[in-house]
């Protein structure tokens, strides 16, 4: 996903079968590998907002029942310039 510094985008996690198990959806934990580049808020629940803070590439993770799913987050600057690929 791409975000710009100073802005946020919504992200939702859906794990197999969790759409009918609200308690598990609410237990999803979000984190950022590098909070100087991007943060998540709220840190729990099925949805979060990823906010860009610094130019670069990091990962946001959704964790439920011990399973971690990373999402690549590319943070572009205010001018629209983005870090060059590859994104891993």
XYZ file of C-alpha atoms in Angstrom:
88
model
C 0.000 0.000 0.000
C 1.133 3.567 -0.604
C 0.679 6.456 1.821
C 1.999 9.997 1.812
C 3.761 11.693 4.703
C 1.190 13.507 6.793
C -1.710 11.392 5.513
C -3.361 8.087 6.382
C -5.158 5.250 4.637
C -7.545 2.661 6.011
C -6.530 -1.000 6.067
C -8.731 -3.983 6.957
C -7.692 -7.536 7.790
C -9.869 -10.519 7.005
C -8.611 -13.923 8.028
C -10.274 -17.122 6.855
C -13.528 -17.604 8.721
C -13.141 -14.568 10.970
C -16.046 -12.690 9.396
C -18.405 -14.752 11.542
C -16.278 -14.664 14.713
C -16.438 -11.108 15.976
C -14.311 -11.800 19.064
C -11.421 -12.936 16.845
C -11.849 -9.941 14.531
C -11.645 -7.602 17.515
C -8.495 -9.425 18.716
C -6.490 -8.635 15.556
C -3.339 -6.750 16.581
C -1.658 -4.233 14.280
C 1.952 -3.083 14.367
C 4.490 -1.232 12.244
C 8.032 -2.495 11.773
C 9.289 1.110 11.692
C 7.065 3.665 13.438
C 9.343 6.508 12.262
C 8.028 5.776 8.738
C 4.435 4.646 9.389
C 2.168 4.092 12.376
C -1.133 2.269 12.913
C -4.136 3.439 14.939
C -6.002 1.742 16.462
C -3.618 -1.090 17.353
C -6.408 -3.681 17.714
C -9.529 -4.604 15.773
C -10.330 -5.540 12.185
C -9.482 -2.078 10.767
C -6.697 0.418 11.288
C -5.413 3.615 9.728
C -1.843 3.573 8.446
C -0.305 7.043 8.677
C 2.853 8.086 6.862
C 5.557 9.935 8.815
C 8.806 9.530 6.896
C 9.958 8.742 3.371
C 10.783 5.040 2.952
C 9.499 1.475 2.931
C 8.351 -0.567 5.926
C 5.833 -3.275 6.832
C 2.576 -3.141 8.758
C 1.502 -6.427 10.295
C -1.864 -7.853 11.264
C -1.664 -10.689 13.797
C -4.462 -13.027 14.852
C -4.147 -16.299 16.727
C -0.374 -16.221 16.221
C -0.505 -15.757 12.439
C 1.274 -12.624 11.195
C 0.423 -11.134 7.804
C 2.763 -8.384 6.581
C 1.763 -5.597 4.216
C 4.428 -3.548 2.438
C 3.929 0.170 3.095
C 5.582 2.658 0.744
C 5.686 6.144 2.239
C 6.007 8.893 -0.380
C 6.834 12.520 0.329
C 4.563 15.535 -0.046
C 5.759 16.176 -3.602
C 4.638 12.707 -4.693
C 8.142 11.239 -4.902
C 8.267 7.628 -3.726
C 11.141 5.298 -2.851
C 12.233 3.253 -5.872
C 11.268 -0.433 -6.117
C 11.761 -3.262 -5.458
C 9.528 -3.382 -2.388
C 9.959 -6.400 -0.186
